[in-house]
Coordinates of C-alpha atoms in Angstrom, one line a residue:
Chain A
M1 CA -81.4 55.8 -29.0
K2 CA -84.1 53.8 -30.7
S3 CA -85.6 50.9 -28.8
V4 CA -86.7 47.6 -30.4
G5 CA -90.2 48.4 -29.4
Q6 CA -90.1 51.6 -31.6
L7 CA -88.4 49.8 -34.5
G8 CA -90.9 46.8 -34.5
E9 CA -90.4 43.2 -35.4
D10 CA -90.0 43.4 -39.1
G11 CA -87.7 46.3 -38.9
L12 CA -85.5 44.6 -36.3
I13 CA -85.3 41.4 -38.4
A14 CA -84.4 43.4 -41.5
R15 CA -81.7 45.1 -39.6
I16 CA -80.3 41.9 -38.2
C17 CA -80.4 40.1 -41.5
G18 CA -78.4 42.9 -43.2
D19 CA -75.4 42.0 -41.0
L20 CA -75.3 38.3 -41.6
G21 CA -72.6 36.5 -43.6
E22 CA -73.4 34.3 -46.5
A23 CA -72.2 30.9 -47.4
A24 CA -72.5 28.8 -50.6
H25 CA -74.3 25.9 -48.9
V26 CA -77.0 28.1 -47.4
I27 CA -79.9 27.6 -49.8
V28 CA -82.4 29.6 -47.8
G29 CA -81.1 32.0 -45.1
P30 CA -83.0 34.2 -42.6
G31 CA -86.5 35.5 -43.4
D32 CA -88.3 32.3 -44.5
D33 CA -90.2 29.8 -42.3
C34 CA -87.0 27.7 -42.0
A35 CA -83.4 28.0 -43.1
A36 CA -82.4 25.4 -45.6
V37 CA -78.7 24.2 -45.9
G38 CA -76.9 21.5 -47.8
T39 CA -75.2 20.5 -50.9
G40 CA -76.9 17.2 -51.9
E41 CA -80.4 16.1 -53.0
E42 CA -81.7 16.2 -49.4
L43 CA -81.5 19.5 -47.6
V44 CA -81.4 20.2 -43.9
L45 CA -84.1 22.5 -42.5
L46 CA -83.3 24.5 -39.4
K47 CA -85.8 26.4 -37.3
T48 CA -86.1 27.8 -33.8
D49 CA -89.3 29.1 -32.2
A50 CA -90.2 30.1 -28.7
V51 CA -93.4 30.4 -26.7
V52 CA -93.5 32.7 -23.6
A53 CA -96.1 32.7 -20.8
G54 CA -98.3 35.7 -21.0
V55 CA -97.6 36.1 -24.7
H56 CA -98.2 32.7 -26.4
F57 CA -100.1 31.0 -23.6
L58 CA -101.7 31.9 -20.3
S59 CA -99.7 31.2 -17.2
D60 CA -102.4 28.9 -15.8
E61 CA -102.8 26.9 -19.1
K62 CA -102.4 23.1 -18.9
S63 CA -98.8 22.4 -19.7
T64 CA -99.6 19.5 -21.9
R65 CA -101.3 22.0 -24.3
V66 CA -98.3 24.4 -24.0
G67 CA -96.0 21.5 -24.9
W68 CA -98.0 20.5 -27.9
K69 CA -98.1 24.1 -29.2
A70 CA -94.4 24.7 -28.7
V71 CA -93.5 21.7 -30.8
A72 CA -96.3 21.9 -33.3
R73 CA -95.3 25.5 -34.2
V74 CA -91.9 24.2 -35.4
L75 CA -93.5 21.3 -37.2
S76 CA -95.8 23.7 -39.0
D77 CA -92.7 25.6 -40.2
F78 CA -91.2 22.4 -41.6
A79 CA -94.5 21.8 -43.4
A80 CA -94.4 25.3 -44.9
M81 CA -91.1 24.5 -46.6
G82 CA -92.4 21.2 -48.0
G83 CA -90.4 19.2 -45.5
E84 CA -90.7 16.9 -42.5
P85 CA -89.4 16.9 -38.9
G86 CA -86.2 15.3 -37.6
E87 CA -84.6 16.0 -34.3
L88 CA -85.5 18.7 -31.8
L89 CA -83.7 20.4 -28.9
I90 CA -85.8 22.0 -26.1
T91 CA -84.7 25.0 -24.1
L92 CA -86.6 25.5 -20.9
A93 CA -86.1 28.9 -19.2
L94 CA -87.9 28.6 -15.8
A95 CA -88.2 30.5 -12.6
P96 CA -87.4 28.2 -9.6
E97 CA -91.0 28.2 -8.4
V98 CA -92.3 26.4 -11.5
S99 CA -93.6 23.0 -10.4
V100 CA -92.0 19.7 -11.6
D101 CA -95.5 18.5 -12.5
W102 CA -95.8 21.4 -14.9
V103 CA -92.6 20.4 -16.6
D104 CA -93.7 16.7 -16.7
G105 CA -97.0 17.8 -18.5
L106 CA -95.0 20.0 -20.9
Y107 CA -93.0 17.0 -22.1
R108 CA -96.0 14.8 -22.3
G109 CA -97.6 17.3 -24.6
M110 CA -94.5 17.7 -26.7
N111 CA -94.0 13.9 -27.1
S112 CA -97.6 13.4 -27.9
C113 CA -97.4 15.8 -30.8
L114 CA -94.1 14.2 -32.0
K115 CA -95.5 10.7 -31.7
Q116 CA -98.4 11.7 -34.0
H117 CA -96.5 13.9 -36.5
G118 CA -92.9 12.7 -36.5
G119 CA -89.7 14.0 -34.9
V120 CA -87.7 13.1 -31.7
I121 CA -86.3 15.2 -28.9
V122 CA -82.5 14.6 -28.7
G123 CA -81.5 17.2 -26.0
G124 CA -81.8 20.7 -24.9
E125 CA -81.1 22.8 -21.9
T126 CA -82.6 24.1 -18.8
T127 CA -81.8 27.6 -17.6
S128 CA -82.9 29.5 -14.6
L129 CA -84.8 32.8 -14.7
P130 CA -85.3 35.1 -11.7
E131 CA -88.3 34.4 -9.5
G132 CA -91.5 35.6 -11.0
T133 CA -90.2 35.8 -14.6
P134 CA -92.5 34.3 -17.3
T135 CA -91.7 30.8 -18.4
M136 CA -90.2 30.4 -21.9
V137 CA -90.0 27.2 -24.0
S138 CA -87.8 27.4 -27.0
V139 CA -87.8 24.6 -29.6
A140 CA -84.9 24.3 -32.0
G141 CA -85.5 21.8 -34.7
K142 CA -83.8 20.1 -37.6
G143 CA -85.9 18.8 -40.4
R144 CA -85.3 17.6 -44.0
V145 CA -86.7 18.2 -47.4
A146 CA -85.9 16.8 -50.8
R147 CA -84.2 19.7 -52.8
A148 CA -86.8 19.2 -55.5
N149 CA -89.6 19.7 -53.0
L150 CA -88.3 22.8 -51.3
V151 CA -90.8 25.7 -51.3
T152 CA -90.0 29.1 -50.1
R153 CA -91.9 32.4 -49.7
S154 CA -90.2 33.9 -52.6
G155 CA -91.3 31.9 -55.7
G156 CA -94.7 33.4 -56.2
R157 CA -95.4 34.8 -59.7
P158 CA -98.0 37.2 -61.1
G159 CA -101.1 35.2 -62.1
D160 CA -100.7 32.5 -59.4
D161 CA -103.7 31.8 -57.3
I162 CA -103.4 32.3 -53.5
Y163 CA -104.8 29.4 -51.4
V164 CA -105.3 28.8 -47.7
T165 CA -106.1 25.5 -45.9
G166 CA -108.8 25.4 -43.3
R167 CA -110.6 28.3 -41.8
L168 CA -109.1 31.5 -40.3
G169 CA -109.7 33.6 -37.2
G170 CA -110.7 32.9 -33.6
S171 CA -107.7 30.7 -32.9
I172 CA -107.4 32.3 -29.4
H173 CA -110.5 30.3 -28.3
G174 CA -108.4 27.1 -28.3
K175 CA -107.0 26.1 -31.7
H176 CA -103.7 28.0 -31.1
L177 CA -102.9 25.3 -28.5
D178 CA -104.3 22.2 -30.2
F179 CA -103.7 22.8 -33.9
T180 CA -102.6 20.1 -36.4
P181 CA -99.4 21.0 -38.2
R182 CA -100.2 20.6 -41.9
L183 CA -97.3 18.2 -42.6
R184 CA -99.3 15.6 -44.4
E185 CA -101.1 18.2 -46.6
A186 CA -97.9 20.0 -47.4
A187 CA -96.1 16.8 -48.4
W188 CA -99.0 16.0 -50.7
L189 CA -98.9 19.5 -52.2
V190 CA -95.2 19.5 -53.0
N191 CA -95.3 16.0 -54.4
N192 CA -98.4 16.4 -56.5
S193 CA -98.5 19.9 -57.8
R194 CA -96.3 22.9 -58.6
I195 CA -96.5 25.1 -55.5
T196 CA -94.6 28.3 -56.2
A197 CA -94.6 29.8 -52.7
M198 CA -95.7 28.7 -49.3
M199 CA -95.6 29.7 -45.6
D200 CA -97.6 29.0 -42.5
L201 CA -100.0 31.6 -41.1
S202 CA -98.8 32.5 -37.7
D203 CA -99.0 36.3 -37.4
G204 CA -102.3 36.6 -39.2
L205 CA -103.1 36.9 -42.9
A206 CA -102.7 40.7 -42.7
K207 CA -99.1 40.3 -41.8
D208 CA -98.2 37.1 -43.5
L209 CA -99.7 37.6 -47.0
P210 CA -97.8 40.9 -47.6
R211 CA -94.6 39.1 -46.4
L212 CA -95.1 36.4 -49.0
A213 CA -95.9 38.9 -51.7
Q214 CA -93.0 41.1 -50.9
M215 CA -90.5 38.2 -50.8
S216 CA -91.9 37.1 -54.2
G217 CA -91.5 40.6 -55.6
V218 CA -95.2 40.8 -56.5
G219 CA -98.4 42.3 -55.3
F220 CA -101.7 40.6 -54.5
E221 CA -105.4 41.0 -54.9
L222 CA -107.3 39.6 -52.0
N223 CA -110.9 38.5 -52.4
R224 CA -112.1 39.3 -48.9
D225 CA -115.5 37.8 -49.4
S226 CA -114.0 34.4 -50.1
L227 CA -112.0 34.2 -46.9
P228 CA -112.9 31.0 -45.0
R229 CA -113.8 32.1 -41.5
S230 CA -113.9 30.0 -38.4
E231 CA -117.3 29.6 -36.8
G232 CA -118.1 32.9 -35.0
S233 CA -115.2 34.9 -36.6
T234 CA -115.7 38.2 -38.3
L235 CA -113.9 39.0 -41.5
A236 CA -111.6 41.3 -39.5
Q237 CA -110.8 38.5 -37.1
A238 CA -110.0 36.1 -39.9
I239 CA -107.6 38.7 -41.3
D240 CA -106.0 39.9 -38.1
D241 CA -106.2 37.3 -35.3
G242 CA -103.1 35.2 -36.2
E243 CA -102.0 31.8 -34.9
D244 CA -104.1 30.0 -37.5
Y245 CA -101.2 27.7 -38.4
E246 CA -102.8 27.0 -41.7
L247 CA -100.8 26.9 -44.9
L248 CA -100.8 29.9 -47.2
F249 CA -99.6 29.0 -50.7
T250 CA -99.6 29.9 -54.3
S251 CA -99.9 27.9 -57.5
S252 CA -101.0 28.3 -61.1
D253 CA -102.5 24.8 -61.0
D254 CA -106.2 24.3 -60.3
L255 CA -105.6 22.3 -57.1
K256 CA -109.1 22.0 -55.7
P257 CA -110.5 18.9 -57.4
A258 CA -107.6 16.6 -56.5
W259 CA -107.3 18.2 -53.0
D260 CA -111.0 17.7 -52.2
Q261 CA -110.7 14.0 -53.1
K262 CA -107.5 13.5 -51.0
F263 CA -108.5 15.6 -48.0
P264 CA -112.3 15.6 -47.8
E265 CA -112.2 16.7 -44.2
L266 CA -110.1 19.9 -44.8
E267 CA -111.0 22.5 -47.3
I268 CA -108.7 24.7 -49.3
T269 CA -109.9 28.0 -50.5
R270 CA -108.7 30.3 -53.3
I271 CA -108.6 33.7 -51.6
G272 CA -107.0 35.8 -54.3
T273 CA -104.3 36.2 -57.0
L274 CA -100.7 37.4 -57.1
I275 CA -100.3 40.3 -59.5
E276 CA -97.6 42.5 -60.9
G277 CA -97.1 45.8 -59.1
A278 CA -98.4 47.0 -55.8
G279 CA -101.9 45.6 -55.6
D280 CA -104.0 45.6 -52.4
S281 CA -102.7 46.4 -49.0
I282 CA -104.0 45.1 -45.7
E283 CA -103.4 46.5 -42.2
G284 CA -103.3 44.6 -39.0
G285 CA -101.9 41.3 -37.7
W286 CA -99.6 40.7 -34.8
D287 CA -96.3 42.5 -34.2
H288 CA -94.3 40.9 -31.4
F289 CA -92.8 44.2 -30.3
Q290 CA -95.4 46.8 -31.2
Q291 CA -98.6 45.3 -29.7
Chain B
M1 CA -96.0 19.8 -5.3
K2 CA -92.2 20.0 -5.8
S3 CA -90.7 23.0 -7.7
V4 CA -87.8 22.8 -10.1
G5 CA -85.9 24.9 -7.6
Q6 CA -86.2 22.2 -5.0
L7 CA -85.4 19.4 -7.5
G8 CA -82.3 21.1 -8.9
E9 CA -80.9 21.1 -12.4
D10 CA -79.4 17.6 -12.6
G11 CA -82.6 16.1 -11.1
L12 CA -84.8 18.0 -13.5
I13 CA -82.7 16.9 -16.5
A14 CA -82.7 13.3 -15.4
R15 CA -86.5 13.4 -15.0
I16 CA -86.9 14.9 -18.5
C17 CA -84.5 12.5 -20.2
G18 CA -86.4 9.5 -18.7
D19 CA -89.4 10.4 -20.8
L20 CA -87.8 10.9 -24.1
G21 CA -88.2 8.5 -27.1
E22 CA -85.3 6.8 -28.7
A23 CA -84.4 6.4 -32.4
A24 CA -81.8 4.3 -34.2
H25 CA -80.1 7.2 -35.8
V26 CA -79.6 9.1 -32.5
I27 CA -76.0 8.2 -31.7
V28 CA -75.8 10.5 -28.7
G29 CA -79.0 11.7 -27.0
P30 CA -79.6 14.1 -24.1
G31 CA -77.0 14.5 -21.3
D32 CA -73.8 15.1 -23.3
D33 CA -72.3 18.4 -24.6
C34 CA -74.2 18.0 -27.9
A35 CA -76.6 15.5 -29.4
A36 CA -75.1 13.5 -32.3
V37 CA -77.3 12.1 -35.1
G38 CA -76.8 10.5 -38.4
T39 CA -76.2 7.2 -40.3
G40 CA -73.1 7.9 -42.3
E41 CA -69.5 8.6 -41.7
E42 CA -70.2 12.3 -40.9
L43 CA -72.5 12.9 -38.0
V44 CA -74.6 16.0 -37.2
L45 CA -74.1 17.7 -33.9
L46 CA -77.0 19.6 -32.3
K47 CA -76.7 22.0 -29.4
T48 CA -78.8 24.7 -27.9
D49 CA -77.6 27.1 -25.2
A50 CA -78.9 30.3 -23.8
V51 CA -77.5 33.3 -21.9
V52 CA -79.7 35.4 -19.6
A53 CA -79.1 38.9 -18.3
G54 CA -78.4 38.9 -14.6
V55 CA -77.4 35.2 -14.8
H56 CA -74.8 34.9 -17.5
F57 CA -73.9 38.5 -18.0
L58 CA -74.6 41.8 -16.3
S59 CA -77.4 44.0 -17.7
D60 CA -75.0 46.8 -18.4
E61 CA -72.3 44.6 -20.1
K62 CA -71.2 45.6 -23.6
S63 CA -73.4 43.7 -26.0
T64 CA -70.5 42.8 -28.3
R65 CA -69.1 40.7 -25.4
V66 CA -72.5 39.1 -24.7
G67 CA -72.8 38.2 -28.4
W68 CA -69.3 36.6 -28.4
K69 CA -70.1 34.6 -25.3
A70 CA -73.5 33.4 -26.5
V71 CA -72.0 31.9 -29.6
A72 CA -68.6 30.8 -28.2
R73 CA -70.4 28.6 -25.6
V74 CA -72.0 26.6 -28.4
L75 CA -68.8 26.4 -30.3
S76 CA -67.1 25.2 -27.1
D77 CA -69.7 22.3 -27.0
F78 CA -68.9 21.3 -30.6
A79 CA -65.2 21.2 -29.6
A80 CA -66.0 19.0 -26.7
M81 CA -67.5 16.4 -29.0
G82 CA -64.4 16.5 -31.3
G83 CA -66.4 18.5 -34.0
E84 CA -66.7 21.8 -35.7
P85 CA -69.4 24.4 -36.1
G86 CA -71.8 24.7 -39.0
E87 CA -75.0 26.8 -39.0
L88 CA -76.6 28.7 -36.1
L89 CA -80.0 30.1 -35.3
I90 CA -80.4 32.9 -32.8
T91 CA -83.4 33.5 -30.6
L92 CA -83.6 36.9 -29.1
A93 CA -86.1 37.3 -26.3
L94 CA -86.2 41.1 -25.6
A95 CA -88.3 43.5 -23.6
P96 CA -89.4 46.4 -25.9
E97 CA -87.2 49.0 -24.2
V98 CA -84.0 47.3 -25.3
S99 CA -82.1 49.6 -27.6
V100 CA -81.5 48.8 -31.2
D101 CA -77.8 49.7 -30.7
W102 CA -77.6 47.0 -28.1
V103 CA -78.9 44.4 -30.6
D104 CA -76.5 45.7 -33.3
G105 CA -73.6 45.2 -30.9
L106 CA -74.8 41.7 -30.0
Y107 CA -74.7 40.6 -33.6
R108 CA -71.3 42.2 -34.2
G109 CA -69.9 40.2 -31.3
M110 CA -71.5 37.0 -32.5
N111 CA -70.2 37.4 -36.1
S112 CA -66.8 38.3 -34.9
C113 CA -66.6 35.0 -33.0
L114 CA -67.9 33.1 -36.0
K115 CA -65.5 34.8 -38.4
Q116 CA -62.6 33.7 -36.2
H117 CA -63.8 30.2 -35.3
G118 CA -66.1 29.1 -38.1
G119 CA -69.9 28.8 -38.4
V120 CA -72.6 31.0 -39.9
I121 CA -75.9 32.4 -38.7
V122 CA -78.7 31.3 -41.0
G123 CA -81.8 32.5 -39.1
G124 CA -83.5 32.7 -35.8
E125 CA -86.3 34.5 -34.1
T126 CA -87.2 37.5 -32.1
T127 CA -89.8 37.3 -29.4
S128 CA -91.1 40.0 -27.1
L129 CA -90.9 39.8 -23.3
P130 CA -92.9 41.9 -20.9
E131 CA -91.2 45.3 -20.0
G132 CA -88.5 44.9 -17.5
T133 CA -87.8 41.2 -18.1
P134 CA -84.2 40.2 -18.5
T135 CA -82.9 39.8 -22.0
M136 CA -82.3 36.2 -23.2
V137 CA -80.2 35.2 -26.1
S138 CA -80.5 31.5 -27.1
V139 CA -78.2 30.0 -29.7
A140 CA -79.1 26.7 -31.5
G141 CA -76.4 25.3 -33.5
K142 CA -75.7 22.5 -36.0
G143 CA -72.2 21.2 -36.2
R144 CA -70.5 18.2 -37.7
V145 CA -68.0 15.5 -36.6
A146 CA -66.5 12.6 -38.4
R147 CA -68.0 9.5 -36.7
A148 CA -64.4 8.2 -36.1
N149 CA -63.6 11.4 -34.2
L150 CA -66.7 11.6 -32.0
V151 CA -65.9 11.8 -28.3
T152 CA -68.6 11.7 -25.6
R153 CA -68.5 12.0 -21.8
S154 CA -69.0 8.3 -21.4
G155 CA -65.9 6.6 -22.8
G156 CA -63.6 7.1 -19.8
R157 CA -61.9 3.9 -18.5
P158 CA -60.2 3.1 -15.2
G159 CA -56.6 4.0 -15.5
D160 CA -57.1 6.9 -17.9
D161 CA -55.4 10.1 -17.0
I162 CA -57.6 13.2 -16.6
Y163 CA -56.4 16.4 -18.3
V164 CA -57.5 20.0 -18.5
T165 CA -56.5 22.7 -21.0
G166 CA -55.5 26.2 -19.7
R167 CA -56.0 27.4 -16.1
L168 CA -59.1 27.3 -14.0
G169 CA -61.0 29.8 -11.7
G170 CA -61.7 33.5 -11.8
S171 CA -63.5 33.5 -15.1
I172 CA -65.9 36.0 -13.6
H173 CA -63.3 38.7 -13.9
G174 CA -63.7 38.7 -17.7
K175 CA -62.7 35.4 -19.3
H176 CA -66.3 34.2 -19.3
L177 CA -67.1 36.8 -21.9
D178 CA -64.0 36.7 -24.0
F179 CA -62.9 33.0 -23.9
T180 CA -61.6 31.1 -26.9
P181 CA -63.6 28.0 -27.8
R182 CA -61.0 25.2 -27.9
L183 CA -61.9 24.0 -31.4
R184 CA -58.4 23.9 -32.8
E185 CA -57.1 22.0 -29.8
A186 CA -60.0 19.5 -29.7
A187 CA -59.6 18.8 -33.4
W188 CA -55.9 18.1 -32.9
L189 CA -56.6 15.9 -29.9
V190 CA -59.2 13.7 -31.7
N191 CA -57.1 13.4 -34.8
N192 CA -53.8 12.7 -33.1
S193 CA -54.5 10.7 -29.9
R194 CA -57.0 8.3 -28.4
I195 CA -59.2 10.6 -26.3
T196 CA -61.6 8.4 -24.4
A197 CA -64.0 11.0 -22.9
M198 CA -64.2 14.8 -23.2
M199 CA -66.5 17.7 -22.2
D200 CA -66.1 21.5 -21.7
L201 CA -65.9 23.0 -18.3
S202 CA -68.9 25.2 -18.0
D203 CA -70.3 24.6 -14.5
G204 CA -67.0 24.2 -12.7
L205 CA -64.8 21.2 -12.2
A206 CA -66.7 20.3 -9.0
K207 CA -69.8 19.7 -11.1
D208 CA -68.4 18.6 -14.3
L209 CA -65.7 16.0 -13.4
P210 CA -68.3 14.0 -11.4
R211 CA -70.6 14.1 -14.4
L212 CA -67.9 12.8 -16.8
A213 CA -67.0 10.1 -14.3
Q214 CA -70.6 9.1 -13.7
M215 CA -71.4 8.9 -17.4
S216 CA -68.3 6.7 -17.9
G217 CA -69.3 4.5 -15.0
V218 CA -66.0 5.1 -13.1
G219 CA -64.7 7.1 -10.1
F220 CA -61.8 9.5 -10.1
E221 CA -58.9 10.6 -8.0
L222 CA -58.2 14.3 -8.3
N223 CA -54.7 15.6 -7.5
R224 CA -55.8 19.0 -6.1
D225 CA -52.2 20.3 -5.8
S226 CA -51.8 19.9 -9.5
L227 CA -54.8 22.0 -10.5
P228 CA -53.7 24.8 -12.9
R229 CA -55.1 28.0 -11.3
S230 CA -55.7 31.3 -13.0
E231 CA -53.6 34.2 -11.6
G232 CA -55.2 35.2 -8.3
S233 CA -57.5 32.2 -8.0
T234 CA -57.6 30.0 -4.9
L235 CA -57.9 26.3 -5.1
A236 CA -61.5 26.5 -4.1
Q237 CA -62.2 29.0 -6.9
A238 CA -60.4 26.8 -9.5
I239 CA -62.7 24.0 -8.5
D240 CA -66.0 25.9 -8.0
D241 CA -66.1 29.0 -10.1
G242 CA -67.3 27.5 -13.4
E243 CA -67.4 29.1 -16.8
D244 CA -63.8 28.1 -17.5
Y245 CA -64.7 26.8 -21.0
E246 CA -61.6 24.7 -21.0
L247 CA -61.6 21.1 -22.2
L248 CA -61.7 18.3 -19.6
F249 CA -60.7 15.0 -21.2
T250 CA -59.3 11.6 -20.5
S251 CA -56.8 9.4 -22.2
S252 CA -54.3 6.6 -21.5
D253 CA -51.8 8.2 -23.9
D254 CA -49.0 10.5 -22.6
L255 CA -50.2 13.6 -24.5
K256 CA -48.1 16.3 -23.0
P257 CA -44.9 16.2 -25.1
A258 CA -46.7 16.4 -28.5
W259 CA -49.2 18.9 -27.1
D260 CA -46.5 21.2 -25.8
Q261 CA -44.8 21.2 -29.2
K262 CA -48.1 21.9 -31.0
F263 CA -49.6 24.4 -28.6
P264 CA -46.7 26.1 -26.7
E265 CA -49.0 29.0 -25.7
L266 CA -51.6 26.8 -24.0
E267 CA -50.7 24.3 -21.3
I268 CA -52.4 21.0 -20.6
T269 CA -52.2 19.6 -17.1
R270 CA -52.8 16.0 -15.8
I271 CA -55.0 16.6 -12.8
G272 CA -55.9 13.0 -11.8
T273 CA -56.9 9.5 -12.8
L274 CA -60.1 7.6 -13.5
I275 CA -60.4 4.6 -11.2
E276 CA -62.8 1.7 -10.6
G277 CA -65.3 2.3 -7.9
A278 CA -66.3 5.4 -6.1
G279 CA -63.1 7.4 -5.6
D280 CA -63.0 11.0 -4.6
S281 CA -65.9 13.3 -4.3
I282 CA -66.0 17.0 -4.7
E283 CA -68.7 19.4 -3.6
G284 CA -69.5 22.8 -5.2
G285 CA -70.0 24.1 -8.7
W286 CA -72.9 25.9 -10.2
D287 CA -76.5 24.7 -10.2
H288 CA -78.8 26.8 -12.3
F289 CA -81.8 26.3 -10.1
Q290 CA -80.3 25.9 -6.6
Q291 CA -77.9 28.8 -6.4

């Protein structure tokens, strides 16, 4: 009997998604950064995302930073669809020995991120784990996006340029806890240019770019020399590390001049091109079950 | 430094809720069965709820039953607000040794419940736990309710009768895995009578009735002899056991005649009265951190 560890994350998700029902008002189902549902001009975005001690943060990390990260990850997914945050529900799964101070700090971190970037916590749940079990913070969020602004992973076309915001690699040194969800930038992109596909970089370019290409039914050519690397990061780290929380997106427009004027403090870089057929392949990135 | 185990679940929730922001479109915030948000005639219900191996189900339980329970708990909360289910997101937190067959069964159970009672899975997340950690299935759901039909825990008034559906106690013998979320019954109640307050019984009458009374700012008199007990359950079990997933609600209407005609197969029982002042107290029920 196969285990989920043997099957791996992508395999497990593919298997699960094969069994799900469909409904007319579900515009985007499983497999993208968020689900999108609705029948009108404004769609509802739905997303759930968890952080686990020992996996996404160290057990002795400051809980304000853990709270920021837990919420910012979901906001980053709203950004990736071209949308904005609405209401959030927080599930805390805690062993009884966790200190109340730790929980207080967690909420301070979450609220500080929401205050800065939008969104409000409207409920949630606490559940007890056996003593010694790692803490888990799961954030379920509802966002919104104008139907006309919705961007998925699957709209990329051969010939589109591939862009990333910011610099990649080395997030483990701190950025993975303190990053800025690219809501403002994504909103500008979907309102001012024709973005064909978009996602946020959470599992590393090596995992995420092939996902975008596959969902768009295209290949890609990656210009490795062009990859914007964080200070001190090697090329391999920029490709593999993950948790960059930058936007990866495609367009046939020349976006750079207007972008540089609008966001002088944050670069975008053209890192390659979508092509017909198989194209490059890259190995690496983060698999939740296999590493 | 106090731990969450020492503070207890209600204390922790009260502490968390004190720190949350408010927003005009949040009609019902933390502390009720669901949050309710919106500005129009139809409100969005938001709910998240998790089941953990060793707490909410045994590790060797059939995963179809676990899936049914995980989803039915959330549907039961939509019912408690007078609403109906919409889209759901599933978070699976799994140790790598969990078998793929187990996950398949889990989704079969979830989809079987949704097919019967409404709702559709539109996404979710898988995350890895360290080897040996208990499996956790968290369900985040979006539902809907006509603003005119919304029922909270806080509308009870002195003089209202207190009702429950079905029979209480002994859920541990199987019902906690196979129960029917009372969506049909709740919909009939909110459309045909004046229900002043409602919730579902998840932590036991001993915990849940005082919560409803407190949120309504009233006391209660409980007629213990009238409590409808499941076959084989003692009075103490009917009060304490929890996981009944029946509706607890209040009204000044005499609901029984019309109910009995509409739902001959499911009884309702008047178990007491809301009163001004302190009234009865009951001890017991389930605390996620203290037991």
